[in-house]
């Protein structure tokens, strides 16, 4: 069976569907359905159609990229030149990007047609897309449920068929969580695999761009377009630009898969059953699966959050309501007073909470006990992962310990929201590639299985995902 | 364990450049104490490792020392509140 993405590509390649027709249909569908879904912050209308016509013209001349004619959405923390770059925050509500992210330029170069930008939790600070100051996104599978976050708009748009593929970003699960909740595939590449130039940072040592698509092929296709070195982002030094779709359906025989038992602690029973069934599929592909004890992973959540608070507080310092973005109407001659008032007005509660926590952890008196200690624990976690990957090729488990929760269920309880990320943050702490693939549903709500691989083994992680998907 | 007092929260808010109302301050003080209490689990981890700021070592070679046009300067300048003759104007602050 052709994957959805491959099927669409074949239609476009054969000429039975032009890029313009595809873009027009998707834009029309967005107009019709997004009122109730809230996945998009802005659509690019006539610009998208113009881009699509240029792709059609290029095809007539015989030279098009691999993604030619596919409709792409962009997470709204990634710069599209001249377009709104809100980050889901009042702070940047009317801000327009003065330049373009490298990944976006590469998607255009591959023939992707940019349809619009998708909703996110404010500065990516959330796991259910409820913290956007711009609009509310719901889960297309069940509108009373959250789509997951922070890339909730990207996953909802993909699951509802409002775009062919979505560019998203993952700091602690922001691609994989909504992919799992909405029933689509999502992939967070190795840290440094994709340029972050033009991405508004939330926590710079964790942030990574990646794809959300209806299927693993779509993820591999988009990753092939955006990955590789970029002189504008030092973290990409040495990053390979390869075709991740090659050999996607040929999982090497005899790979060793670890199933850490800690991944199932507190996991919903229905989710666990489906995930174990999905992992058994790897065995059918000749993999050897072994349950392992991996205690350090239980500490990934505190490691992740304590460092994210610190990096977040630092990243938010540039928003002062003076230079650009939100302008407060403050009647004060005192600079500190004016800045503090602007930040009070423009930041949401979770952003403020993270700024306060990050400031606390990094103050001189508390640095040693909190920040320094956590940085050391992070190196231990990275080393333990390296040791695990000496014995195993892939680490598997659930993406999320539960299915999508009800809208509003966790909005008032920060700790409960953080705890939901327990299975996705380990990959970010160690910079490892990790993806989520749908593996069934519980009570009609999608469940995702997560597959992680060693540093730089993005191709293998994608192959394992494809094996589970098949 | 870490107990954030009203005075400490006020200092944090000032350092963070955040004005907080009395009710906000009370809610944040409660949240912060609860969260730090949970995250103090970090103390159970052996701290024998190095401080790891980045998971990847940056090994990029410097680019060639050649003059080039500054990127997107005009577009960036257009984002500031007011601009005149290549100077950015910010609100009076002293």
mmCIF file of C-alpha atoms in Angstrom, chain A residues 95-96 98-99 191-192 197 204-205 232 234-237 296 298-299 301-303 305-306 309 311 322-324 327 333 335-337 339-341 343-344 347 349 352-353 355-357 359-360 365-367 369-380 382 414-415 418-419 429-431 455, chain B residues 1-4 8-9 11-21 24 27-29 31-61 63 71-72 74-82 89-94:
data_model
loop_
_atom_site.group_PDB
_atom_site.id
_atom_site.type_symbol
_atom_site.label_atom_id
_atom_site.label_comp_id
_atom_site.label_asym_id
_atom_site.label_seq_id
_atom_site.Cartn_x
_atom_site.Cartn_y
_atom_site.Cartn_z
ATOM 1 C CA UNK A 95 5.756 40.888 14.953
ATOM 2 C CA UNK A 96 6.696 40.038 11.371
ATOM 3 C CA UNK A 98 12.478 40.170 8.910
ATOM 4 C CA UNK A 99 14.241 37.121 7.437
ATOM 5 C CA UNK A 191 20.534 17.697 18.065
ATOM 6 C CA UNK A 192 22.354 19.700 15.407
ATOM 7 C CA UNK A 197 18.672 29.652 12.134
ATOM 8 C CA UNK A 204 18.822 26.546 23.029
ATOM 9 C CA UNK A 205 20.592 23.365 24.098
ATOM 10 C CA UNK A 232 24.413 30.228 10.074
ATOM 11 C CA UNK A 234 27.243 26.273 14.468
ATOM 12 C CA UNK A 235 25.415 23.268 15.966
ATOM 13 C CA UNK A 236 24.983 21.866 12.445
ATOM 14 C CA UNK A 237 28.746 21.574 11.839
ATOM 15 C CA UNK A 296 18.793 7.039 35.329
ATOM 16 C CA UNK A 298 13.643 8.371 35.843
ATOM 17 C CA UNK A 299 15.642 11.538 36.488
ATOM 18 C CA UNK A 301 12.266 14.979 33.891
ATOM 19 C CA UNK A 302 13.955 17.029 36.640
ATOM 20 C CA UNK A 303 17.112 17.313 34.541
ATOM 21 C CA UNK A 305 12.898 21.027 33.362
ATOM 22 C CA UNK A 306 15.522 22.570 35.619
ATOM 23 C CA UNK A 309 13.783 26.929 33.157
ATOM 24 C CA UNK A 311 17.691 28.575 29.439
ATOM 25 C CA UNK A 322 11.169 48.550 24.094
ATOM 26 C CA UNK A 323 13.015 47.439 21.003
ATOM 27 C CA UNK A 324 10.534 45.328 19.079
ATOM 28 C CA UNK A 327 4.860 47.895 23.159
ATOM 29 C CA UNK A 333 10.461 57.422 33.358
ATOM 30 C CA UNK A 335 13.478 51.930 32.718
ATOM 31 C CA UNK A 336 13.192 48.899 35.015
ATOM 32 C CA UNK A 337 9.651 49.842 35.867
ATOM 33 C CA UNK A 339 10.296 46.884 31.178
ATOM 34 C CA UNK A 340 8.770 45.014 34.119
ATOM 35 C CA UNK A 341 5.335 46.372 33.328
ATOM 36 C CA UNK A 343 6.647 41.916 30.531
ATOM 37 C CA UNK A 344 3.799 41.665 33.026
ATOM 38 C CA UNK A 347 3.820 37.176 29.024
ATOM 39 C CA UNK A 349 1.369 32.675 33.333
ATOM 40 C CA UNK A 352 6.339 33.960 33.897
ATOM 41 C CA UNK A 353 6.519 30.810 36.025
ATOM 42 C CA UNK A 355 11.251 32.835 34.036
ATOM 43 C CA UNK A 356 10.966 33.011 37.840
ATOM 44 C CA UNK A 357 12.133 29.417 38.290
ATOM 45 C CA UNK A 359 16.098 33.039 37.611
ATOM 46 C CA UNK A 360 15.975 31.277 40.990
ATOM 47 C CA UNK A 365 23.313 31.482 45.941
ATOM 48 C CA UNK A 366 21.417 28.639 44.291
ATOM 49 C CA UNK A 367 23.531 27.949 41.226
ATOM 50 C CA UNK A 369 22.768 23.370 44.440
ATOM 51 C CA UNK A 370 20.493 23.477 41.417
ATOM 52 C CA UNK A 371 21.964 24.529 38.086
ATOM 53 C CA UNK A 372 25.424 23.032 38.433
ATOM 54 C CA UNK A 373 24.076 19.811 39.947
ATOM 55 C CA UNK A 374 21.596 19.406 37.107
ATOM 56 C CA UNK A 375 24.234 20.009 34.432
ATOM 57 C CA UNK A 376 26.303 17.230 36.005
ATOM 58 C CA UNK A 377 23.299 14.904 36.099
ATOM 59 C CA UNK A 378 22.756 15.641 32.415
ATOM 60 C CA UNK A 379 26.243 14.433 31.548
ATOM 61 C CA UNK A 380 25.571 11.275 33.533
ATOM 62 C CA UNK A 382 24.129 11.204 28.313
ATOM 63 C CA UNK A 414 1.820 22.908 36.054
ATOM 64 C CA UNK A 415 3.310 19.789 37.659
ATOM 65 C CA UNK A 418 5.276 18.592 33.151
ATOM 66 C CA UNK A 419 4.828 14.965 34.234
ATOM 67 C CA UNK A 429 18.479 15.746 27.318
ATOM 68 C CA UNK A 430 20.915 13.507 25.422
ATOM 69 C CA UNK A 431 20.311 15.040 21.970
ATOM 70 C CA UNK A 455 23.424 9.877 18.344
ATOM 71 C CA UNK B 1 14.261 22.079 51.030
ATOM 72 C CA UNK B 2 14.019 25.256 49.061
ATOM 73 C CA UNK B 3 11.469 27.503 50.594
ATOM 74 C CA UNK B 4 10.750 30.615 48.642
ATOM 75 C CA UNK B 8 12.679 36.011 47.986
ATOM 76 C CA UNK B 9 9.883 36.002 45.420
ATOM 77 C CA UNK B 11 13.628 39.741 44.691
ATOM 78 C CA UNK B 12 13.222 37.125 41.946
ATOM 79 C CA UNK B 13 10.478 39.155 40.298
ATOM 80 C CA UNK B 14 12.679 42.236 40.329
ATOM 81 C CA UNK B 15 15.672 40.357 38.914
ATOM 82 C CA UNK B 16 13.396 38.804 36.289
ATOM 83 C CA UNK B 17 11.955 42.203 35.395
ATOM 84 C CA UNK B 18 8.407 41.043 36.067
ATOM 85 C CA UNK B 19 5.786 43.039 37.923
ATOM 86 C CA UNK B 20 3.472 40.801 39.889
ATOM 87 C CA UNK B 21 0.203 41.621 41.587
ATOM 88 C CA UNK B 24 -0.075 36.535 41.329
ATOM 89 C CA UNK B 27 0.141 31.866 43.456
ATOM 90 C CA UNK B 28 3.683 31.815 42.043
ATOM 91 C CA UNK B 29 5.228 31.411 45.486
ATOM 92 C CA UNK B 31 3.764 26.928 42.574
ATOM 93 C CA UNK B 32 7.493 27.496 42.812
ATOM 94 C CA UNK B 33 7.771 25.819 46.195
ATOM 95 C CA UNK B 34 5.719 22.852 45.043
ATOM 96 C CA UNK B 35 7.708 22.466 41.817
ATOM 97 C CA UNK B 36 11.123 22.871 43.414
ATOM 98 C CA UNK B 37 10.095 20.356 46.032
ATOM 99 C CA UNK B 38 9.317 17.837 43.308
ATOM 100 C CA UNK B 39 12.420 18.652 41.256
ATOM 101 C CA UNK B 40 14.664 18.322 44.313
ATOM 102 C CA UNK B 41 14.727 14.646 43.296
ATOM 103 C CA UNK B 42 17.760 15.788 41.320
ATOM 104 C CA UNK B 43 19.697 15.444 44.597
ATOM 105 C CA UNK B 44 19.335 11.675 44.365
ATOM 106 C CA UNK B 45 21.550 11.628 41.263
ATOM 107 C CA UNK B 46 25.234 11.168 41.828
ATOM 108 C CA UNK B 47 26.951 14.388 40.829
ATOM 109 C CA UNK B 48 30.272 13.081 39.699
ATOM 110 C CA UNK B 49 29.876 14.136 36.055
ATOM 111 C CA UNK B 50 31.075 17.256 34.291
ATOM 112 C CA UNK B 51 28.745 20.207 33.824
ATOM 113 C CA UNK B 52 27.185 19.508 30.437
ATOM 114 C CA UNK B 53 25.863 22.657 28.800
ATOM 115 C CA UNK B 54 25.629 21.274 25.276
ATOM 116 C CA UNK B 55 25.282 17.685 24.137
ATOM 117 C CA UNK B 56 27.364 18.427 21.079
ATOM 118 C CA UNK B 57 30.867 19.762 20.986
ATOM 119 C CA UNK B 58 31.112 22.713 18.673
ATOM 120 C CA UNK B 59 33.997 22.144 16.355
ATOM 121 C CA UNK B 60 33.224 24.519 13.530
ATOM 122 C CA UNK B 61 36.216 26.108 11.855
ATOM 123 C CA UNK B 63 35.032 31.214 8.277
ATOM 124 C CA UNK B 71 22.805 40.196 6.426
ATOM 125 C CA UNK B 72 19.318 41.612 6.437
ATOM 126 C CA UNK B 74 17.794 46.983 6.707
ATOM 127 C CA UNK B 75 15.049 44.454 7.437
ATOM 128 C CA UNK B 76 16.202 44.120 11.032
ATOM 129 C CA UNK B 77 16.373 47.892 11.491
ATOM 130 C CA UNK B 78 12.796 48.161 10.259
ATOM 131 C CA UNK B 79 11.666 46.167 13.292
ATOM 132 C CA UNK B 80 12.728 48.795 15.790
ATOM 133 C CA UNK B 81 10.331 51.371 17.104
ATOM 134 C CA UNK B 82 11.866 54.344 15.347
ATOM 135 C CA UNK B 89 15.582 55.340 18.736
ATOM 136 C CA UNK B 90 14.382 53.721 21.948
ATOM 137 C CA UNK B 91 12.108 55.306 24.578
ATOM 138 C CA UNK B 92 13.782 57.672 27.019
ATOM 139 C CA UNK B 93 15.063 55.626 29.909
ATOM 140 C CA UNK B 94 17.183 57.872 32.080
#
